[in-house]
Amino acid sequence: MDILQQDIMYLPGVGPNRKKMLSQELGIETYGDLLEYYPYKYVDRSKVYTVRELTGDMPFVQVVGQILSFETFEMGPHRQRVVAHFSDGTAIMDLVWFNGGKYAKQNYKIGKEYLVFGRPSVFNNRIQVQHPDIEELSEELRVKSEEFATAAPANDTNTAVANSSLFTLHSSLGMRPYYNTTEKMKKANFTSRSVERLVKTLLEKLKEPLRETITPDILAKRHLMGRDEALHTIHYPQNSHDLERARLRMKFEELFFVQLNILRYASDQRRKYRGYMFNRIGQYFNSFYMQNLPFELTNAQKRVIREIRKDTCSGRQMNRLLQGDVGSGKTLVALMSMLIALDNGYQACIMAPTEILAEQHLITIQQFLRGLPIRVELLTGIVKGKKRQEVLDGLLSGEVQILVGTHAVIEDTVQFQRLGMAVVDEQHRFGVAQRAKLWSKSEQPPHVLVMTATPIPRTLAMTLYGDLDVSVIDELPPGRKPIRTTHVFDRHITSLYEGIRRQIQEGRQVYMVFPLIEESEKIDLKNLEQGFEVLCQAFPEFRLSKVHGKMKPKDKEEEMQRFVRGETQILVATTVIEVGVNVPNASVMVVFDAQRFGLSQLHQLRGRVGRGADQSFCILVTPYKLSEETRKRIDIMCETNDGFRIAEADLKLRGPGDLEGTQQSGMAFDLKIADIAHDGQIVQMARDEAQAIIDDDPTCQSERYQLLWHRLKELRKTNINWAAIS
């Protein structure tokens, strides 16, 4: 058995209790897991200071000396402050414990020499270090400090003492690693230092070099460190240059196998599944293009339709991701793709994450197709009884040509006669398994077009959607004016209301959004209800609608329709209006407590306005006190309307696991060292190498790459959710 598969319990210093804590708190089960539990920071331990040199504003320092005595001070019931007076012969300092003082008194001996590490501060005119890291000074860790002897002033009476007690660390100590631990671990005195000792024990136990996982040609081509050297170096680097090289190697390895898995999966799919051939452009597409097209297509829309046309003629199944900012015309492109399917004798469906969005798509598609002999039907949870049966019968007979629906589309009772094109909107709200269910609706998988208005940075798209070809609509339809975004503090709410009143008097409509966070729905619902009452009092001359996720679908729809028809001037809502609501006359979006929203969500909300020819506004309302990160988010929103810039910033600020949709759909990354937000170049490098291997060995049979295929198989057996990643 590979030593790295060994149960962590058998590592000296662990045992059953620590094994349980390592497993529950850090997910460490084996030697390999411990080796891949990387330090989060390092502190240079190569320099030793004298106590006399220390000041209260220095960062972490280390000194060598002896404990002279202990003192204990009572601090109320069951609380003590323990102070050790410590000296190296140049001056005296205090080592202080508010917790763990009893342990310190029992384990640290007066008169023994220790290496003390910590952050100095000043209390009562004396240097102190709280909760220091203390290590007994062994012979191997020290060398007599020749430099100090020559540098010390001749008239210093303490020189003799200093010469005998001061040491510099042996160069092998280098930089000390620090490991993240949890509160529960700290309470059990299982600290970063404890984890470091276990890592050190493990590295000493590894007699043979660790098995390499990447082929020699890739290592040579990319100038990468060997795996054994990298893993030793990453825990105990001699200097920052070596550390960077080790981190590059381990990041590359992690990202390389993610990309190799995604591309292998995509290659398998392409070989395994033939695609329906859409050879013709016929009556449906041409009639729509000549008679019903509401405006000239943008160049970006034309380019994407050409890409889809090429895919559907290729004989292989299309899997394409269509990215486009809010209002860029993705639905029109999707409809024209579905018309190509109809022209070739197939049915099409579009699946949306919410009933509101599905109904919105239905209305939009029916308006686009007005006058054309095409049967479009809706299938959501509220379509019941006789009407539902009619839709199901129509799908089976082929009379229903386009189906618009929610998750209801993938239920087992829904059977198509000949499904050739499936469009999935706002894909991040659907899990991988749900998408896969669409495939079983047809004798061979339909062509799949995945749409998102949440722009995805390239590095994330390569990892989240690595098996999809990507199309981007990067221009808005003509005549649209950029939305102006402003930040308003809630203390200026009165003047904000005046501005809103002027807009409504000019004939515009307004969205007012309150946050809704699942964990505290009751509180937030109360906020919305209170907010609604306040707004009714602030705007007595206007009519208001109210919409939130807890309402019955029928009531919600009625309120939305009142706003769509212009019967109400203000729509007060939670984020249920984030996607899918299309009211060209609405020109103002007010987001209350904007600090509680992510960047992508704010961008989505902003996209509800700016759909007509009038100048539109997005107003972000926050309290005055904001964290630095929140200020950055708000500033970015005010600076740009570019969804891709916003997505890049969101990725950098929040990390991939928090990005809109990635957590919810089970796509949070199990990356231990790589960071999609900041390692874009390494992602690209890993992708290029993985692609070259798939091109060279599409069936994964070549002897040349067996090392890689074997490693990939090993990784797939671990707890990484590979299916979700791809």
CSV table of C-alpha atoms in Angstrom, one decimal, residues 64-378:
chain,number,residue,atom,x,y,z
A,64,VAL,CA,16.8,33.3,23.0
A,65,GLY,CA,17.1,33.3,26.8
A,66,GLN,CA,15.9,31.9,30.1
A,67,ILE,CA,12.8,32.2,32.3
A,68,LEU,CA,13.8,33.9,35.6
A,69,SER,CA,10.5,33.5,37.5
A,70,PHE,CA,6.7,33.1,37.2
A,71,GLU,CA,4.0,35.4,38.7
A,72,THR,CA,0.2,34.7,38.8
A,73,PHE,CA,-2.4,37.4,38.9
A,74,GLU,CA,-6.1,36.7,39.7
A,75,MET,CA,-8.6,38.1,37.2
A,76,GLY,CA,-11.9,37.2,38.7
A,77,PRO,CA,-13.6,33.8,39.0
A,78,HIS,CA,-11.7,31.0,37.4
A,79,ARG,CA,-9.4,33.4,35.4
A,80,GLN,CA,-5.7,34.0,35.9
A,81,ARG,CA,-3.0,36.0,34.1
A,82,VAL,CA,0.3,34.1,34.2
A,83,VAL,CA,3.5,36.1,33.6
A,84,ALA,CA,7.0,34.6,33.1
A,85,HIS,CA,9.9,37.1,33.5
A,86,PHE,CA,12.4,36.3,30.7
A,87,SER,CA,15.9,37.5,30.0
A,88,ASP,CA,18.7,37.0,27.5
A,89,GLY,CA,21.2,39.1,29.5
A,90,THR,CA,20.6,42.3,27.7
A,91,ALA,CA,17.2,43.2,29.2
A,92,ILE,CA,14.1,41.6,30.8
A,93,MET,CA,10.8,41.1,29.1
A,94,ASP,CA,7.5,39.4,30.1
A,95,LEU,CA,5.8,36.3,28.5
A,96,VAL,CA,2.1,36.5,29.2
A,97,TRP,CA,-0.7,33.9,29.2
A,98,PHE,CA,-4.4,34.6,29.7
A,99,ASN,CA,-5.3,31.0,28.8
A,100,GLY,CA,-3.0,28.1,29.2
A,101,GLY,CA,-0.9,29.6,32.0
A,102,LYS,CA,-1.2,26.4,34.1
A,103,TYR,CA,0.3,24.5,31.2
A,104,ALA,CA,3.2,27.0,30.9
A,105,LYS,CA,4.1,26.8,34.6
A,106,GLN,CA,4.1,23.0,34.5
A,107,ASN,CA,6.1,22.6,31.3
A,108,TYR,CA,8.6,25.5,31.1
A,109,LYS,CA,11.5,25.4,33.6
A,110,ILE,CA,13.2,28.3,35.2
A,111,GLY,CA,16.9,28.5,34.1
A,112,LYS,CA,16.4,26.4,31.0
A,113,GLU,CA,17.2,28.0,27.6
A,114,TYR,CA,14.3,28.6,25.2
A,115,LEU,CA,13.7,30.1,21.8
A,116,VAL,CA,10.7,32.4,22.2
A,117,PHE,CA,8.7,33.6,19.2
A,118,GLY,CA,5.8,36.1,19.1
A,119,ARG,CA,4.7,39.7,18.4
A,120,PRO,CA,6.1,42.2,20.9
A,121,SER,CA,4.0,44.9,22.5
A,122,VAL,CA,4.6,47.3,25.5
A,123,PHE,CA,2.8,47.2,28.8
A,124,ASN,CA,3.8,49.2,31.9
A,125,ASN,CA,7.0,50.4,30.0
A,126,ARG,CA,8.1,46.8,29.6
A,127,ILE,CA,8.2,44.6,26.4
A,128,GLN,CA,5.8,41.7,26.6
A,129,VAL,CA,4.8,38.9,24.2
A,130,GLN,CA,1.3,37.4,24.8
A,131,HIS,CA,0.8,33.6,24.2
A,132,PRO,CA,4.3,33.1,22.9
A,133,ASP,CA,5.5,30.1,20.8
A,134,ILE,CA,8.2,28.5,23.0
A,135,GLU,CA,10.7,25.9,22.0
A,136,GLU,CA,13.5,24.3,24.0
A,137,LEU,CA,16.8,25.2,22.4
A,138,SER,CA,18.4,22.0,21.2
A,139,GLU,CA,22.0,21.8,20.0
A,140,GLU,CA,21.0,21.2,16.4
A,141,LEU,CA,19.0,24.4,16.3
A,142,ARG,CA,21.7,26.8,17.3
A,143,VAL,CA,25.2,28.0,16.5
A,144,LYS,CA,27.2,30.4,18.8
A,145,SER,CA,26.7,34.0,17.5
A,146,GLU,CA,30.2,35.1,16.4
A,147,GLU,CA,28.7,38.2,14.8
A,148,PHE,CA,27.3,39.4,18.1
A,149,ALA,CA,30.6,39.1,19.9
A,150,THR,CA,32.3,41.2,17.4
A,151,ALA,CA,29.5,43.7,17.1
A,152,ALA,CA,28.9,44.3,20.8
A,153,PRO,CA,30.2,47.6,22.3
A,154,ALA,CA,33.5,47.2,24.3
A,155,ASN,CA,32.2,49.0,27.3
A,156,ASP,CA,29.0,46.9,27.6
A,157,THR,CA,29.1,45.2,31.0
A,158,ASN,CA,26.5,42.7,29.8
A,159,THR,CA,28.8,41.5,26.9
A,160,ALA,CA,30.0,38.4,28.7
A,161,VAL,CA,26.5,37.3,29.6
A,162,ALA,CA,25.2,38.1,26.1
A,163,ASN,CA,28.1,36.1,24.4
A,164,SER,CA,27.2,33.0,26.4
A,165,SER,CA,23.4,33.1,25.9
A,166,LEU,CA,22.7,34.6,22.4
A,167,PHE,CA,22.5,32.4,19.4
A,168,THR,CA,21.4,32.6,15.8
A,169,LEU,CA,19.4,29.8,14.4
A,170,HIS,CA,20.9,27.2,12.3
A,171,SER,CA,20.2,27.9,8.7
A,172,SER,CA,18.1,24.7,8.3
A,173,LEU,CA,15.3,26.4,10.3
A,174,GLY,CA,14.5,28.9,7.5
A,175,MET,CA,10.9,30.0,7.4
A,176,ARG,CA,8.4,28.6,9.9
A,177,PRO,CA,5.0,27.4,8.5
A,178,TYR,CA,1.7,28.4,10.1
A,179,TYR,CA,-1.4,26.2,9.7
A,180,ASN,CA,-5.1,27.1,10.1
A,181,THR,CA,-6.8,25.5,13.1
A,182,THR,CA,-10.3,25.7,14.4
A,183,GLU,CA,-11.6,27.1,17.7
A,184,LYS,CA,-12.4,23.6,18.8
A,185,MET,CA,-8.8,22.6,18.2
A,186,LYS,CA,-7.4,25.6,20.0
A,187,LYS,CA,-9.5,24.8,23.0
A,188,ALA,CA,-8.0,21.3,23.1
A,189,ASN,CA,-4.5,22.9,22.8
A,190,PHE,CA,-4.1,21.5,19.3
A,191,THR,CA,-2.4,24.5,17.7
A,192,SER,CA,-0.7,25.4,14.5
A,193,ARG,CA,2.5,24.3,16.2
A,194,SER,CA,1.0,20.9,16.9
A,195,VAL,CA,0.0,20.5,13.3
A,196,GLU,CA,3.6,21.5,12.3
A,197,ARG,CA,5.1,18.8,14.6
A,198,LEU,CA,2.9,16.2,13.0
A,199,VAL,CA,4.0,17.3,9.5
A,200,LYS,CA,7.6,17.2,10.6
A,201,THR,CA,7.2,13.7,12.0
A,202,LEU,CA,5.6,12.6,8.7
A,203,LEU,CA,8.3,14.1,6.5
A,204,GLU,CA,11.0,12.4,8.6
A,205,LYS,CA,9.1,9.1,8.3
A,206,LEU,CA,9.1,9.2,4.5
A,207,LYS,CA,12.3,7.3,3.7
A,208,GLU,CA,11.6,6.9,0.0
A,209,PRO,CA,11.1,9.9,-2.4
A,210,LEU,CA,7.4,10.5,-3.1
A,211,ARG,CA,6.0,9.1,-6.3
A,212,GLU,CA,5.9,11.5,-9.2
A,213,THR,CA,2.5,12.2,-10.7
A,214,ILE,CA,3.4,14.4,-13.8
A,215,THR,CA,5.3,13.2,-16.8
A,216,PRO,CA,9.0,14.3,-17.2
A,217,ASP,CA,8.4,16.1,-20.4
A,218,ILE,CA,5.8,18.4,-18.8
A,219,LEU,CA,8.1,19.0,-15.8
A,220,ALA,CA,10.9,19.9,-18.1
A,221,LYS,CA,8.8,22.0,-20.5
A,222,ARG,CA,7.2,24.1,-17.7
A,223,HIS,CA,10.4,24.2,-15.5
A,224,LEU,CA,8.5,22.6,-12.6
A,225,MET,CA,9.9,21.2,-9.4
A,226,GLY,CA,9.6,17.5,-8.7
A,227,ARG,CA,6.7,16.5,-6.4
A,228,ASP,CA,8.9,15.2,-3.6
A,229,GLU,CA,11.0,18.3,-3.4
A,230,ALA,CA,7.9,20.6,-3.8
A,231,LEU,CA,6.0,19.0,-0.9
A,232,HIS,CA,9.1,19.1,1.4
A,233,THR,CA,9.8,22.7,0.4
A,234,ILE,CA,6.2,23.9,0.8
A,235,HIS,CA,6.2,22.9,4.5
A,236,TYR,CA,9.8,24.0,5.2
A,237,PRO,CA,11.0,26.5,2.6
A,238,GLN,CA,14.5,27.9,2.9
A,239,ASN,CA,13.5,31.2,1.2
A,240,SER,CA,10.7,32.9,-0.6
A,241,HIS,CA,12.0,32.0,-4.1
A,242,ASP,CA,12.0,28.2,-3.3
A,243,LEU,CA,8.5,28.6,-1.7
A,244,GLU,CA,7.1,30.2,-4.9
A,245,ARG,CA,8.5,27.4,-7.1
A,246,ALA,CA,7.0,24.8,-4.8
A,247,ARG,CA,3.6,26.5,-4.7
A,248,LEU,CA,3.6,26.8,-8.5
A,249,ARG,CA,4.3,23.1,-8.9
A,250,MET,CA,1.5,22.0,-6.5
A,251,LYS,CA,-1.0,24.6,-8.0
A,252,PHE,CA,-0.2,23.4,-11.5
A,253,GLU,CA,-0.7,19.7,-10.4
A,254,GLU,CA,-4.1,20.4,-8.8
A,255,LEU,CA,-5.4,22.5,-11.8
A,256,PHE,CA,-3.9,20.2,-14.4
A,257,PHE,CA,-5.9,17.1,-13.1
A,258,VAL,CA,-9.1,19.1,-12.9
A,259,GLN,CA,-8.7,20.2,-16.5
A,260,LEU,CA,-7.6,16.8,-17.7
A,261,ASN,CA,-10.7,15.3,-16.1
A,262,ILE,CA,-13.0,17.9,-17.7
A,263,LEU,CA,-11.5,17.5,-21.1
A,264,ARG,CA,-11.4,13.7,-21.0
A,265,TYR,CA,-15.1,13.8,-20.1
A,266,ALA,CA,-15.9,16.2,-22.9
A,267,SER,CA,-13.9,14.1,-25.4
A,268,ASP,CA,-15.7,10.9,-24.3
A,269,GLN,CA,-19.1,12.6,-24.7
A,270,ARG,CA,-18.2,13.8,-28.2
A,271,ARG,CA,-17.0,10.3,-29.3
A,272,LYS,CA,-19.9,8.5,-27.6
A,273,TYR,CA,-22.9,10.7,-28.7
A,274,ARG,CA,-23.7,11.5,-32.2
A,275,GLY,CA,-25.7,14.7,-32.7
A,276,TYR,CA,-28.9,15.2,-34.7
A,277,MET,CA,-28.1,16.8,-38.1
A,278,PHE,CA,-29.9,20.1,-38.7
A,279,ASN,CA,-29.1,20.4,-42.4
A,280,ARG,CA,-32.0,22.7,-43.4
A,281,ILE,CA,-32.9,26.3,-42.8
A,282,GLY,CA,-36.5,26.3,-43.7
A,283,GLN,CA,-39.9,28.0,-43.5
A,284,TYR,CA,-40.1,28.7,-39.7
A,285,PHE,CA,-36.7,30.3,-39.5
A,286,ASN,CA,-37.0,32.3,-42.7
A,287,SER,CA,-40.6,33.5,-42.0
A,288,PHE,CA,-39.5,34.7,-38.6
A,289,TYR,CA,-36.4,36.4,-40.0
A,290,MET,CA,-38.2,38.1,-42.8
A,291,GLN,CA,-41.5,39.1,-41.1
A,292,ASN,CA,-41.2,39.0,-37.3
A,293,LEU,CA,-37.6,40.0,-36.4
A,294,PRO,CA,-38.2,43.1,-34.2
A,295,PHE,CA,-34.9,44.8,-34.9
A,296,GLU,CA,-31.6,44.2,-36.8
A,297,LEU,CA,-29.5,41.6,-35.1
A,298,THR,CA,-26.2,42.8,-33.6
A,299,ASN,CA,-23.0,41.5,-35.0
A,300,ALA,CA,-22.4,39.5,-31.8
A,301,GLN,CA,-25.9,37.8,-32.2
A,302,LYS,CA,-25.1,36.9,-35.8
A,303,ARG,CA,-21.8,35.4,-34.8
A,304,VAL,CA,-23.3,33.2,-32.1
A,305,ILE,CA,-26.1,32.0,-34.5
A,306,ARG,CA,-23.4,31.0,-37.0
A,307,GLU,CA,-21.5,29.1,-34.2
A,308,ILE,CA,-24.7,27.3,-33.2
A,309,ARG,CA,-25.5,26.5,-36.9
A,310,LYS,CA,-22.0,25.0,-37.4
A,311,ASP,CA,-22.4,22.8,-34.3
A,312,THR,CA,-25.8,21.5,-35.2
A,313,CYS,CA,-24.5,20.6,-38.7
A,314,SER,CA,-21.4,18.9,-37.5
A,315,GLY,CA,-22.9,15.5,-36.7
A,316,ARG,CA,-21.9,15.8,-33.0
A,317,GLN,CA,-24.0,16.8,-30.1
A,318,MET,CA,-23.8,20.5,-29.3
A,319,ASN,CA,-22.9,21.6,-25.8
A,320,ARG,CA,-22.5,25.3,-25.9
A,321,LEU,CA,-22.5,28.0,-23.2
A,322,LEU,CA,-24.0,31.3,-24.2
A,323,GLN,CA,-22.8,34.2,-22.1
A,324,GLY,CA,-24.3,37.6,-22.5
A,325,ASP,CA,-25.0,40.5,-20.3
A,326,VAL,CA,-28.5,41.3,-19.1
A,327,GLY,CA,-30.5,42.6,-22.0
A,328,SER,CA,-28.0,41.6,-24.7
A,329,GLY,CA,-30.6,39.5,-26.7
A,330,LYS,CA,-29.8,35.9,-25.6
A,331,THR,CA,-33.5,34.8,-25.7
A,332,LEU,CA,-33.8,35.9,-29.3
A,333,VAL,CA,-30.7,33.8,-30.2
A,334,ALA,CA,-32.1,30.9,-28.3
A,335,LEU,CA,-35.5,31.2,-30.1
A,336,MET,CA,-33.8,31.3,-33.6
A,337,SER,CA,-31.8,28.2,-32.6
A,338,MET,CA,-35.0,26.4,-31.6
A,339,LEU,CA,-36.6,27.4,-35.0
A,340,ILE,CA,-33.7,25.6,-36.8
A,341,ALA,CA,-34.7,22.5,-34.8
A,342,LEU,CA,-38.3,22.9,-35.9
A,343,ASP,CA,-37.3,23.3,-39.5
A,344,ASN,CA,-35.6,19.9,-39.3
A,345,GLY,CA,-38.6,18.1,-37.9
A,346,TYR,CA,-37.6,18.3,-34.2
A,347,GLN,CA,-39.2,19.7,-31.0
A,348,ALA,CA,-37.4,22.2,-28.7
A,349,CYS,CA,-37.7,23.2,-25.1
A,350,ILE,CA,-36.4,26.0,-22.9
A,351,MET,CA,-36.0,25.4,-19.1
A,352,ALA,CA,-36.0,28.3,-16.7
A,353,PRO,CA,-35.2,28.2,-12.9
A,354,THR,CA,-38.4,29.9,-11.7
A,355,GLU,CA,-42.1,30.1,-12.7
A,356,ILE,CA,-41.9,33.8,-13.1
A,357,LEU,CA,-39.0,33.5,-15.6
A,358,ALA,CA,-40.7,30.6,-17.5
A,359,GLU,CA,-43.8,32.7,-17.9
A,360,GLN,CA,-41.8,35.7,-19.0
A,361,HIS,CA,-40.1,33.5,-21.6
A,362,LEU,CA,-43.5,32.2,-22.8
A,363,ILE,CA,-44.8,35.8,-23.2
A,364,THR,CA,-41.6,36.9,-25.0
A,365,ILE,CA,-41.6,33.9,-27.4
A,366,GLN,CA,-45.3,34.2,-28.2
A,367,GLN,CA,-44.8,37.9,-29.0
A,368,PHE,CA,-41.9,37.1,-31.3
A,369,LEU,CA,-43.8,34.3,-33.1
A,370,ARG,CA,-47.1,36.2,-33.4
A,371,GLY,CA,-48.8,35.1,-36.7
A,372,LEU,CA,-46.6,32.1,-37.2
A,373,PRO,CA,-48.2,28.5,-37.1
A,374,ILE,CA,-46.1,27.3,-34.2
A,375,ARG,CA,-47.6,25.8,-31.0
A,376,VAL,CA,-45.8,26.9,-27.9
A,377,GLU,CA,-46.9,25.7,-24.4
A,378,LEU,CA,-46.0,26.3,-20.8
